[in-house]
Amino acid sequence: MARHGGGRGWYGKVVGAALGVTMLATGASVWTAQAGATGGSAPNASASAAPGGDVEPVAAGIAHASDKGARGVNITIDDGPDPVWTPEVLDVLREYGVKATFCMVGTQAQAHPDLVKKVVAAGHRLCDHSVSHDTTMDKKSEAYQSRQILDAERMITKASGGVRPMYYRAPGGAFTPYSRKLAASRGMRPLGWNVDSKDFERPGTDAMVATVERELSNGPTILFHDAGGERSQTVEALRRILPWLKEQGYSCGFPVR
């Protein structure tokens, strides 16, 4: 997975320890070919809207496949929520009847709980994207990784009104065996991607659309962003890509769990 390093300084250097959350115990808890890789029935779309209950561990392998099967596609939206761009992304998704997975940064969720609730109310799923989007997490101590993952889980769950994230996506793909097992023990399936739209670089809408169309054969999970900068190109790219996917016979679903 490509790392998105430079240009992420807008999050600042947030120190997870300062959040003062007691670390939770970490229980023990690749992409496979998409066709037939769903591993049984997936949770229904309303699963993420069910707060409370005991946490059930999930698989620690990095998920890529779609619960819609061989012609399924997963739209994933990273780094928000953002007060300007998240509502616009939500509008486009609603226009085309598409559900997506929003990989939220803990500090952003904490700052914009109204948007987290709107994402959930629209039937989308939540994903833990760490507290401060540190793309060097895999070089840090296990204690640091734990704070980044578990504090973000708490922040997102509180902002949503009690709805827990169903996935964990490491910033820049900086997974470690430890972080994957920790997330999985908290019921959050590690989430990868197959197609990077490159929207973070703002290459132009045409270039982003061409990238997705060209690289979709790599796998079903597509990466976009709704924060971290001006995202009008992303909004317009989604407006073109979503109907194109339908025309090609794809259905938008959620990553397997």
Coordinates of N, CA and C in Angstrom, one line a residue:
M1 N 0.8 -1.2 0.0 CA 0.0 0.0 0.0 C 0.9 1.2 0.0
A2 N 0.5 2.2 -0.8 CA 1.3 3.4 -0.9 C 1.1 4.2 0.4
R3 N 2.1 4.9 0.8 CA 2.1 5.8 1.9 C 1.9 7.2 1.4
H4 N 1.0 7.9 2.2 CA 0.8 9.3 1.8 C 1.5 10.1 2.9
G5 N 2.7 10.5 2.7 CA 3.5 11.1 3.8 C 3.4 12.6 3.7
G6 N 4.2 13.2 2.8 CA 4.3 14.7 2.8 C 2.9 15.3 2.5
G7 N 2.7 16.4 3.1 CA 1.4 17.1 2.9 C 0.4 16.7 4.0
R8 N 0.7 15.8 4.9 CA -0.2 15.5 6.0 C 0.0 16.3 7.2
G9 N 0.8 17.3 7.2 CA 1.1 18.0 8.4 C 0.0 18.8 9.0
W10 N -1.1 18.9 8.2 CA -2.3 19.7 8.7 C -2.9 19.1 10.0
Y11 N -2.6 17.8 10.2 CA -3.2 17.2 11.5 C -2.4 17.7 12.7
G12 N -1.1 18.1 12.5 CA -0.3 18.4 13.6 C 0.2 17.2 14.3
K13 N 1.0 17.4 15.3 CA 1.6 16.4 16.1 C 0.8 16.1 17.3
V14 N -0.3 15.4 17.2 CA -1.2 15.1 18.3 C -0.6 14.0 19.1
V15 N -0.4 14.1 20.4 CA 0.1 13.1 21.3 C -1.0 12.3 21.9
G16 N -1.1 11.0 21.5 CA -2.2 10.2 22.0 C -2.3 10.1 23.5
A17 N -1.1 10.1 24.1 CA -1.1 9.9 25.6 C -1.8 11.0 26.3
A18 N -1.8 12.2 25.7 CA -2.4 13.3 26.4 C -3.9 13.2 26.5
L19 N -4.5 12.3 25.8 CA -5.9 12.1 25.8 C -6.4 11.4 27.1
G20 N -5.4 10.7 27.8 CA -5.7 10.2 29.1 C -6.6 9.0 29.1
V21 N -6.7 8.2 28.1 CA -7.5 7.1 28.1 C -6.8 5.9 28.5
T22 N -7.3 5.1 29.4 CA -6.7 3.9 29.9 C -6.7 2.9 28.8
M23 N -5.5 2.3 28.6 CA -5.4 1.4 27.5 C -6.2 0.1 27.9
L24 N -6.9 -0.4 26.9 CA -7.7 -1.6 27.0 C -6.8 -2.8 26.8
A25 N -7.2 -3.9 27.5 CA -6.5 -5.2 27.3 C -6.6 -5.6 25.8
T26 N -5.5 -6.2 25.3 CA -5.5 -6.6 23.9 C -5.7 -8.1 23.8
G27 N -6.8 -8.6 23.5 CA -7.1 -10.0 23.3 C -6.4 -10.5 22.0
A28 N -6.2 -11.8 22.1 CA -5.6 -12.3 20.8 C -6.7 -12.4 19.8
S29 N -6.5 -12.1 19.3 CA -7.6 -12.5 18.5 C -7.2 -13.8 17.9
V30 N -3.7 -9.0 2.2 CA -3.9 -10.4 1.9 C -5.1 -10.4 1.0
W31 N -5.0 -10.0 1.1 CA -6.0 -9.9 0.1 C -6.2 -11.3 -0.5
T32 N -7.4 -11.8 -0.5 CA -7.7 -13.1 -1.2 C -8.5 -12.7 -2.4
A33 N -8.7 -13.6 -3.3 CA -9.4 -13.3 -4.5 C -10.8 -12.9 -4.1
Q34 N -11.3 -11.9 -4.8 CA -12.6 -11.3 -4.4 C -13.7 -12.3 -4.5
A35 N -13.7 -13.0 -5.7 CA -14.8 -13.9 -5.9 C -14.8 -15.0 -4.9
G36 N -15.9 -15.1 -4.1 CA -16.0 -16.2 -3.2 C -15.2 -15.9 -1.9
A37 N -14.7 -14.7 -1.7 CA -13.9 -14.5 -0.5 C -14.6 -13.8 0.6
T38 N -15.9 -13.7 0.6 CA -16.6 -13.0 1.6 C -16.7 -13.8 2.9
G39 N -16.4 -15.1 2.9 CA -16.4 -15.9 4.1 C -17.7 -15.9 4.8
G40 N -18.7 -16.2 4.1 CA -20.0 -16.3 4.8 C -20.8 -15.0 4.7
S41 N -22.0 -15.0 5.3 CA -22.8 -13.8 5.2 C -22.2 -12.7 5.9
A42 N -22.3 -11.5 5.3 CA -21.7 -10.3 5.9 C -22.8 -9.6 6.7
P43 N -22.4 -8.8 7.7 CA -23.4 -8.1 8.5 C -24.2 -7.2 7.5
N44 N -25.5 -6.9 7.9 CA -26.3 -6.1 7.0 C -25.9 -4.6 7.2
A45 N -26.4 -3.8 6.3 CA -25.9 -2.4 6.2 C -26.2 -1.6 7.5
S46 N -27.2 -2.1 8.3 CA -27.5 -1.4 9.5 C -26.7 -1.8 10.7
A47 N -25.8 -2.7 10.5 CA -25.0 -3.2 11.6 C -24.2 -2.2 12.4
S48 N -23.7 -1.2 11.6 CA -22.9 -0.2 12.2 C -23.7 0.8 13.1
A49 N -25.0 0.7 12.9 CA -25.9 1.6 13.6 C -26.5 1.0 14.9
A50 N -25.8 -0.1 15.3 CA -26.3 -0.7 16.5 C -25.3 -0.5 17.7
P51 N -25.6 0.5 18.5 CA -24.6 0.8 19.6 C -24.7 -0.2 20.7
G52 N -23.6 -0.2 21.5 CA -23.6 -1.1 22.7 C -23.3 -2.5 22.4
G53 N -23.5 -3.3 23.4 CA -23.3 -4.8 23.2 C -21.8 -5.1 23.4
D54 N -21.6 -6.4 23.5 CA -20.2 -6.9 23.7 C -19.4 -6.8 22.4
V55 N -18.1 -6.6 22.6 CA -17.3 -6.6 21.4 C -16.9 -8.0 21.0
E56 N -17.1 -8.3 19.8 CA -16.7 -9.6 19.3 C -15.5 -9.5 18.4
P57 N -14.4 -10.3 18.7 CA -13.2 -10.2 17.8 C -13.6 -10.6 16.4
V58 N -12.8 -10.0 15.4 CA -12.9 -10.4 14.0 C -11.6 -10.8 13.5
A59 N -11.5 -11.2 12.2 CA -10.3 -11.7 11.6 C -9.3 -10.5 11.6
A60 N -8.0 -10.9 11.8 CA -6.9 -9.9 11.8 C -6.3 -9.6 10.5
G61 N -6.7 -10.5 9.5 CA -6.1 -10.2 8.1 C -6.7 -9.0 7.5
I62 N -5.9 -8.3 6.7 CA -6.3 -7.1 6.1 C -7.4 -7.3 5.0
A63 N -8.5 -6.7 5.2 CA -9.7 -6.9 4.3 C -9.5 -6.1 3.1
H64 N -9.9 -6.7 1.9 CA -10.0 -6.0 0.7 C -11.3 -6.3 0.0
A65 N -11.8 -7.5 0.1 CA -12.9 -8.0 -0.7 C -14.2 -7.3 -0.3
S66 N -15.2 -7.4 -1.2 CA -16.5 -6.7 -0.9 C -17.5 -7.8 -0.5
D67 N -18.4 -7.3 0.3 CA -19.5 -8.2 0.7 C -20.6 -8.4 -0.4
K68 N -20.4 -7.7 -1.5 CA -21.2 -7.8 -2.7 C -20.7 -8.9 -3.7
G69 N -19.6 -9.5 -3.3 CA -19.1 -10.6 -4.2 C -18.2 -10.1 -5.3
A70 N -18.2 -10.9 -6.4 CA -17.2 -10.7 -7.4 C -17.4 -9.4 -8.2
R71 N -18.6 -8.9 -8.2 CA -18.8 -7.6 -8.9 C -19.1 -6.5 -7.9
G72 N -18.6 -6.7 -6.7 CA -18.7 -5.7 -5.7 C -17.6 -4.7 -5.6
V73 N -17.9 -3.5 -5.2 CA -16.9 -2.4 -5.1 C -17.1 -1.8 -3.7
N74 N -16.0 -1.4 -3.0 CA -16.1 -0.7 -1.7 C -15.6 0.7 -1.9
I75 N -16.4 1.7 -1.6 CA -16.0 3.1 -1.7 C -15.6 3.4 -0.2
T76 N -14.3 3.9 -0.1 CA -13.9 4.2 1.3 C -13.4 5.7 1.2
I77 N -13.7 6.4 2.3 CA -13.5 7.9 2.3 C -12.6 8.2 3.6
D78 N -11.5 8.7 3.4 CA -10.5 8.9 4.5 C -10.3 10.3 5.0
D79 N -9.9 10.4 6.3 CA -9.3 11.5 6.9 C -10.3 12.5 7.5
G80 N -11.6 12.4 7.3 CA -12.5 13.3 7.8 C -13.0 12.9 9.2
P81 N -14.1 13.5 9.6 CA -15.0 14.3 8.8 C -14.5 15.8 8.7
D82 N -14.9 16.4 7.6 CA -14.6 17.8 7.4 C -15.9 18.6 7.2
P83 N -16.0 19.8 7.8 CA -17.2 20.5 7.7 C -17.6 21.0 6.3
V84 N -16.6 21.2 5.4 CA -16.9 21.6 4.1 C -17.1 20.4 3.2
W85 N -16.2 19.5 3.2 CA -16.3 18.4 2.1 C -17.1 17.2 2.5
T86 N -17.1 16.8 3.7 CA -17.9 15.6 4.1 C -19.4 15.8 3.7
P87 N -20.1 16.9 3.9 CA -21.4 17.1 3.5 C -21.6 16.9 2.0
E88 N -20.6 17.5 1.2 CA -20.7 17.3 -0.3 C -20.5 15.9 -0.7
V89 N -19.6 15.2 -0.1 CA -19.4 13.8 -0.4 C -20.7 13.0 -0.1
L90 N -21.3 13.3 1.1 CA -22.6 12.6 1.5 C -23.7 12.9 0.5
D91 N -23.7 14.1 0.0 CA -24.7 14.5 -1.0 C -24.6 13.6 -2.3
V92 N -23.4 13.5 -2.8 CA -23.1 12.7 -4.0 C -23.5 11.2 -3.7
L93 N -23.1 10.7 -2.6 CA -23.4 9.3 -2.3 C -24.9 9.1 -2.2
R94 N -25.6 10.0 -1.6 CA -27.0 9.9 -1.5 C -27.7 10.0 -2.9
E95 N -27.1 10.9 -3.8 CA -27.7 11.0 -5.1 C -27.7 9.7 -5.9
Y96 N -26.6 8.9 -5.7 CA -26.4 7.7 -6.5 C -26.8 6.4 -5.7
G97 N -27.3 6.6 -4.5 CA -27.7 5.5 -3.7 C -26.6 4.6 -3.2
V98 N -25.4 5.2 -2.9 CA -24.3 4.4 -2.6 C -23.9 4.5 -1.1
K99 N -23.6 3.4 -0.5 CA -23.1 3.4 0.9 C -21.6 3.3 0.9
A100 N -20.9 3.9 1.8 CA -19.5 3.9 1.8 C -19.0 3.7 3.2
T101 N -17.7 3.5 3.4 CA -17.0 3.4 4.6 C -16.2 4.6 4.9
F102 N -16.4 5.3 6.0 CA -15.7 6.5 6.3 C -14.7 6.2 7.3
C103 N -13.4 6.4 6.9 CA -12.3 6.1 7.8 C -11.9 7.5 8.5
M104 N -12.3 7.6 9.8 CA -12.2 8.9 10.4 C -11.0 9.0 11.4
V105 N -10.4 10.2 11.3 CA -9.4 10.5 12.3 C -10.0 10.9 13.6
G106 N -9.5 10.4 14.7 CA -10.1 10.7 16.0 C -10.3 12.2 16.3
T107 N -9.3 13.0 16.1 CA -9.4 14.4 16.4 C -10.5 15.1 15.5
Q108 N -10.6 14.6 14.3 CA -11.6 15.2 13.4 C -13.0 14.8 13.9
A109 N -13.2 13.6 14.3 CA -14.5 13.1 14.8 C -14.9 13.8 16.0
Q110 N -13.9 14.0 16.9 CA -14.1 14.8 18.1 C -14.6 16.2 17.9
A111 N -14.0 16.8 16.9 CA -14.3 18.2 16.5 C -15.6 18.4 15.8
H112 N -16.1 17.3 15.1 CA -17.3 17.4 14.3 C -18.2 16.3 14.6
P113 N -18.7 16.1 15.8 CA -19.6 15.0 16.1 C -20.9 15.0 15.3
D114 N -21.4 16.2 14.9 CA -22.6 16.3 14.1 C -22.4 15.6 12.8
L115 N -21.3 15.7 12.2 CA -21.0 15.1 10.9 C -20.9 13.5 11.1
V116 N -20.3 13.1 12.2 CA -20.2 11.7 12.4 C -21.6 11.1 12.5
K117 N -22.4 11.7 13.2 CA -23.8 11.3 13.3 C -24.5 11.3 12.0
K118 N -24.3 12.3 11.1 CA -24.9 12.3 9.8 C -24.4 11.1 8.9
V119 N -23.2 10.8 9.0 CA -22.6 9.7 8.3 C -23.3 8.4 8.7
V120 N -23.5 8.2 10.0 CA -24.1 7.0 10.5 C -25.6 7.0 10.1
A121 N -26.3 8.1 10.3 CA -27.7 8.2 9.9 C -28.0 7.9 8.5
A122 N -27.0 8.1 7.6 CA -27.2 7.9 6.2 C -26.9 6.4 5.8
G123 N -26.5 5.6 6.8 CA -26.3 4.2 6.6 C -24.9 3.8 6.2
H124 N -24.0 4.7 6.3 CA -22.6 4.4 6.0 C -21.9 3.7 7.3
R125 N -20.8 3.2 7.1 CA -20.0 2.5 8.1 C -18.8 3.4 8.6
L126 N -18.4 3.2 9.8 CA -17.3 3.9 10.4 C -16.1 3.0 10.5
C127 N -14.9 3.7 10.3 CA -13.6 3.0 10.4 C -12.7 3.9 11.2
D128 N -12.0 3.3 12.1 CA -11.0 4.0 13.0 C -9.7 4.2 12.1
H129 N -9.3 5.5 12.0 CA -8.1 5.8 11.2 C -7.1 6.5 12.0
S130 N -7.1 6.1 13.3 CA -6.1 6.6 14.3 C -6.4 7.9 14.9
V131 N -5.8 8.4 15.9 CA -6.0 9.7 16.5 C -5.5 10.8 15.7
S132 N -4.3 10.7 15.2 CA -3.6 11.8 14.6 C -3.0 11.6 13.2
H133 N -3.4 10.5 12.6 CA -2.9 10.2 11.2 C -1.4 10.2 11.1
D134 N -0.8 9.4 12.0 CA 0.7 9.3 12.0 C 1.1 8.2 11.0
T135 N 1.6 8.5 9.9 CA 2.0 7.5 8.9 C 3.2 6.7 9.3
T136 N 3.9 7.0 10.4 CA 5.0 6.3 10.9 C 4.7 5.4 12.1
M137 N 3.4 5.2 12.3 CA 3.0 4.4 13.4 C 3.7 3.0 13.5
D138 N 3.9 2.4 12.4 CA 4.6 1.1 12.4 C 6.0 1.2 12.9
K139 N 6.6 2.4 13.1 CA 7.9 2.5 13.6 C 7.9 2.8 15.1
K140 N 6.7 3.0 15.7 CA 6.6 3.4 17.0 C 6.3 2.2 17.9
S141 N 6.3 2.5 19.3 CA 6.2 1.4 20.2 C 4.7 0.8 20.2
E142 N 4.6 -0.3 20.7 CA 3.2 -0.9 20.8 C 2.3 -0.1 21.7
A143 N 2.9 0.5 22.8 CA 2.1 1.4 23.6 C 1.5 2.6 22.8
Y144 N 2.4 3.1 22.0 CA 1.9 4.3 21.2 C 0.9 3.8 20.2
Q145 N 1.1 2.7 19.5 CA 0.1 2.2 18.6 C -1.2 2.0 19.3
S146 N -1.2 1.4 20.5 CA -2.4 1.1 21.2 C -3.2 2.4 21.5
R147 N -2.5 3.4 22.0 CA -3.1 4.7 22.3 C -3.8 5.3 21.0
Q148 N -3.1 5.2 19.9 CA -3.6 5.8 18.7 C -4.9 5.1 18.2
I149 N -4.9 3.8 18.3 CA -6.0 3.0 17.9 C -7.2 3.1 18.9
L150 N -6.9 2.8 20.1 CA -8.0 2.7 21.1 C -8.6 4.1 21.5
D151 N -7.7 5.1 21.5 CA -8.2 6.5 21.8 C -9.1 6.9 20.6
A152 N -8.7 6.6 19.4 CA -9.5 7.0 18.3 C -10.9 6.3 18.3
E153 N -10.8 5.0 18.6 CA -12.1 4.2 18.7 C -13.0 4.9 19.7
R154 N -12.5 5.3 20.9 CA -13.3 5.9 21.9 C -13.9 7.3 21.3
M155 N -13.0 8.1 20.7 CA -13.4 9.4 20.2 C -14.5 9.3 19.1
I156 N -14.4 8.3 18.2 CA -15.3 8.1 17.1 C -16.6 7.6 17.7
T157 N -16.6 6.6 18.6 CA -17.8 6.1 19.2 C -18.6 7.1 20.0
K158 N -17.8 8.0 20.7 CA -18.5 9.0 21.5 C -19.1 10.0 20.5
A159 N -18.4 10.4 19.5 CA -18.9 11.4 18.5 C -20.2 10.9 17.8
S160 N -20.2 9.6 17.6 CA -21.3 9.0 16.8 C -22.6 8.8 17.7
G161 N -22.4 9.0 19.0 CA -23.5 8.7 19.8 C -23.6 7.3 20.3
G162 N -22.5 6.5 20.1 CA -22.5 5.2 20.6 C -22.2 4.1 19.6
V163 N -22.1 4.5 18.3 CA -21.9 3.6 17.2 C -20.4 3.4 17.1
R164 N -19.9 2.1 17.2 CA -18.5 1.8 17.1 C -18.0 1.7 15.7
P165 N -16.8 2.0 15.4 CA -16.2 1.7 14.1 C -16.1 0.2 13.9
M166 N -16.3 -0.2 12.7 CA -16.3 -1.6 12.3 C -15.0 -2.1 11.7
Y167 N -14.1 -1.1 11.4 CA -12.8 -1.4 10.7 C -11.7 -0.5 11.3
Y168 N -10.5 -0.9 11.0 CA -9.3 -0.1 11.4 C -8.5 0.0 10.1
R169 N -8.2 1.3 9.7 CA -7.3 1.5 8.6 C -6.1 2.2 9.1
A170 N -4.9 1.6 9.0 CA -3.7 2.3 9.4 C -3.3 3.5 8.5
P171 N -3.0 4.6 9.1 CA -2.6 5.8 8.2 C -1.5 5.4 7.3
G172 N -1.7 5.7 6.0 CA -0.7 5.3 5.0 C -0.4 3.9 4.9
G173 N -1.3 3.0 5.4 CA -1.0 1.6 5.4 C 0.0 1.1 6.3
A174 N 0.3 1.9 7.4 CA 1.3 1.5 8.4 C 0.8 0.5 9.4
F175 N 0.4 -0.6 8.9 CA 0.0 -1.7 9.8 C 1.2 -2.4 10.4
T176 N 1.0 -3.0 11.5 CA 1.9 -4.0 12.1 C 1.1 -5.2 12.6
P177 N 1.8 -6.3 12.8 CA 1.1 -7.5 13.3 C 0.3 -7.1 14.6
Y178 N 1.0 -6.3 15.4 CA 0.4 -5.9 16.7 C -0.9 -5.1 16.5
S179 N -0.8 -4.1 15.6 CA -1.9 -3.2 15.5 C -3.1 -3.9 14.8
R180 N -2.8 -4.9 13.9 CA -3.9 -5.6 13.3 C -4.6 -6.5 14.4
K181 N -3.8 -7.2 15.2 CA -4.4 -8.0 16.2 C -5.2 -7.2 17.3
L182 N -4.6 -6.1 17.6 CA -5.3 -5.2 18.6 C -6.7 -4.7 18.0
A183 N -6.7 -4.2 16.8 CA -7.9 -3.8 16.2 C -8.9 -4.9 16.1
A184 N -8.5 -6.0 15.7 CA -9.4 -7.2 15.5 C -9.9 -7.6 16.8
S185 N -9.2 -7.5 17.9 CA -9.7 -7.9 19.2 C -10.8 -7.0 19.7
R186 N -10.8 -5.8 19.1 CA -11.8 -4.8 19.4 C -13.0 -4.8 18.4
G187 N -13.0 -5.8 17.6 CA -14.1 -5.9 16.6 C -13.9 -5.1 15.3
M188 N -12.7 -4.6 15.1 CA -12.4 -3.7 14.0 C -11.6 -4.5 13.0
R189 N -12.1 -4.8 11.8 CA -11.3 -5.6 10.8 C -10.3 -4.6 10.2
P190 N -9.0 -5.0 10.1 CA -8.1 -4.2 9.4 C -8.5 -4.0 7.9
L191 N -8.4 -2.8 7.5 CA -8.9 -2.5 6.1 C -7.9 -1.9 5.2
G192 N -7.6 -2.5 4.1 CA -6.7 -2.0 3.1 C -7.4 -1.3 2.0
W193 N -6.7 -1.2 0.9 CA -7.3 -0.7 -0.3 C -6.5 -1.3 -1.5
N194 N -7.2 -1.3 -2.7 CA -6.6 -1.8 -3.9 C -6.4 -0.7 -4.9
V195 N -7.2 0.3 -4.9 CA -7.1 1.4 -5.9 C -7.0 2.7 -5.2
D196 N -5.9 3.4 -5.4 CA -5.7 4.7 -4.8 C -6.1 5.7 -5.9
S197 N -7.1 6.5 -5.6 CA -7.5 7.5 -6.6 C -6.5 8.6 -6.8
K198 N -5.6 8.7 -5.9 CA -4.6 9.8 -5.9 C -5.2 11.2 -5.7
D199 N -6.4 11.2 -5.1 CA -7.1 12.5 -5.0 C -6.3 13.4 -4.0
F200 N -5.5 12.8 -3.1 CA -4.8 13.6 -2.2 C -3.8 14.6 -2.9
E201 N -3.4 14.2 -4.0 CA -2.4 15.0 -4.8 C -3.1 16.0 -5.7
R202 N -4.5 15.9 -5.7 CA -5.3 16.8 -6.6 C -4.7 16.9 -8.0
P203 N -4.7 15.7 -8.7 CA -4.2 15.7 -10.1 C -5.1 16.2 -11.1
G204 N -6.4 16.5 -10.7 CA -7.4 16.8 -11.7 C -8.4 15.7 -11.7
T205 N -9.7 16.1 -11.9 CA -10.8 15.1 -11.9 C -10.6 14.0 -13.0
D206 N -10.2 14.5 -14.2 CA -10.0 13.5 -15.3 C -9.0 12.4 -14.9
A207 N -7.9 12.9 -14.3 CA -6.8 12.0 -14.0 C -7.3 11.0 -12.9
M208 N -8.1 11.5 -11.9 CA -8.6 10.6 -10.9 C -9.5 9.5 -11.5
V209 N -10.4 10.0 -12.3 CA -11.4 9.0 -12.9 C -10.6 8.0 -13.8
A210 N -9.6 8.4 -14.5 CA -8.8 7.5 -15.3 C -8.1 6.5 -14.5
T211 N -7.6 6.9 -13.3 CA -6.8 6.0 -12.4 C -7.8 5.0 -11.9
V212 N -9.0 5.3 -11.5 CA -9.9 4.3 -11.0 C -10.3 3.4 -12.1
E213 N -10.6 3.9 -13.2 CA -11.1 3.0 -14.3 C -9.9 2.0 -14.7
R214 N -8.7 2.5 -14.7 CA -7.6 1.7 -15.1 C -7.2 0.6 -14.1
E215 N -7.3 1.0 -12.8 CA -6.8 0.1 -11.8 C -7.8 -0.7 -11.0
L216 N -9.1 -0.6 -11.4 CA -10.1 -1.3 -10.7 C -9.9 -2.8 -10.8
S217 N -9.2 -3.3 -11.8 CA -8.9 -4.7 -11.9 C -8.0 -5.2 -10.8
N218 N -7.3 -4.3 -10.1 CA -6.5 -4.6 -9.0 C -7.2 -5.1 -7.8
G219 N -8.5 -4.8 -7.7 CA -9.3 -5.2 -6.5 C -10.4 -4.2 -6.3
P220 N -11.3 -4.5 -5.3 CA -12.6 -3.8 -5.2 C -12.6 -2.5 -4.3
T221 N -11.5 -2.3 -3.5 CA -11.6 -1.3 -2.5 C -10.9 0.0 -3.0
I222 N -11.7 1.0 -3.1 CA -11.2 2.3 -3.7 C -11.0 3.4 -2.6
L223 N -9.9 4.1 -2.7 CA -9.5 5.1 -1.7 C -9.8 6.5 -2.2
F224 N -10.6 7.2 -1.4 CA -10.8 8.6 -1.6 C -10.6 9.4 -0.3
H225 N -10.7 10.7 -0.3 CA -10.5 11.5 0.9 C -11.6 12.6 0.9
D226 N -12.1 12.9 2.1 CA -13.0 14.0 2.3 C -12.4 15.1 3.2
A227 N -11.1 15.0 3.5 CA -10.4 16.0 4.3 C -9.0 16.1 3.9
G228 N -8.3 17.0 4.6 CA -6.9 17.2 4.3 C -6.5 18.2 3.3
G229 N -7.6 19.0 2.9 CA -7.3 20.0 1.8 C -8.6 20.2 1.0
E230 N -8.5 20.9 -0.1 CA -9.6 21.2 -1.0 C -10.0 19.9 -1.7
R231 N -11.2 19.5 -1.7 CA -11.7 18.2 -2.2 C -12.7 18.3 -3.3
S232 N -12.8 19.5 -4.0 CA -13.8 19.6 -5.0 C -13.5 18.6 -6.2
Q233 N -12.3 18.2 -6.4 CA -11.9 17.2 -7.4 C -12.5 15.9 -7.0
T234 N -12.4 15.6 -5.8 CA -12.9 14.3 -5.3 C -14.4 14.2 -5.5
V235 N -15.1 15.3 -5.1 CA -16.5 15.3 -5.3 C -16.9 15.1 -6.7
E236 N -16.3 15.8 -7.6 CA -16.6 15.6 -9.0 C -16.2 14.3 -9.6
A237 N -15.1 13.7 -9.1 CA -14.7 12.4 -9.5 C -15.7 11.4 -9.1
L238 N -16.2 11.5 -7.9 CA -17.2 10.5 -7.4 C -18.5 10.7 -8.3
R239 N -18.8 11.9 -8.6 CA -20.0 12.1 -9.4 C -19.9 11.4 -10.8
R240 N -18.7 11.2 -11.3 CA -18.5 10.5 -12.6 C -18.3 9.0 -12.4
I241 N -17.6 8.7 -11.3 CA -17.2 7.3 -11.1 C -18.4 6.4 -10.7
L242 N -19.2 6.9 -9.8 CA -20.3 6.1 -9.3 C -21.3 5.6 -10.4
P243 N -21.8 6.5 -11.3 CA -22.6 6.0 -12.3 C -21.9 5.1 -13.3
W244 N -20.6 5.4 -13.5 CA -19.8 4.5 -14.4 C -19.7 3.1 -13.8
L245 N -19.5 3.0 -12.5 CA -19.5 1.7 -11.9 C -20.8 0.9 -12.1
K246 N -21.9 1.6 -12.0 CA -23.2 0.9 -12.2 C -23.3 0.5 -13.6
E247 N -22.9 1.3 -14.5 CA -23.0 1.0 -16.0 C -22.1 -0.3 -16.3
Q248 N -21.0 -0.4 -15.6 CA -20.1 -1.6 -15.8 C -20.6 -2.8 -15.1
G249 N -21.7 -2.7 -14.3 CA -22.3 -3.9 -13.7 C -21.8 -4.1 -12.3
Y250 N -21.2 -3.1 -11.7 CA -20.7 -3.2 -10.3 C -21.7 -2.8 -9.3
S251 N -21.7 -3.4 -8.1 CA -22.5 -2.9 -7.0 C -21.6 -2.4 -5.9
C252 N -22.0 -1.3 -5.3 CA -21.2 -0.8 -4.2 C -21.7 -1.4 -2.8
G253 N -20.7 -2.0 -2.1 CA -21.0 -2.6 -0.8 C -20.0 -2.2 0.2
F254 N -19.8 -3.1 1.2 CA -18.9 -2.8 2.3 C -17.8 -3.9 2.3
P255 N -16.6 -3.5 2.9 CA -15.6 -4.5 3.0 C -16.0 -5.7 3.8
V256 N -15.5 -6.8 3.5 CA -15.9 -8.0 4.3 C -15.3 -7.8 5.7
R257 N -16.0 -8.5 6.7 CA -15.5 -8.5 8.1 C -15.3 -9.9 8.5

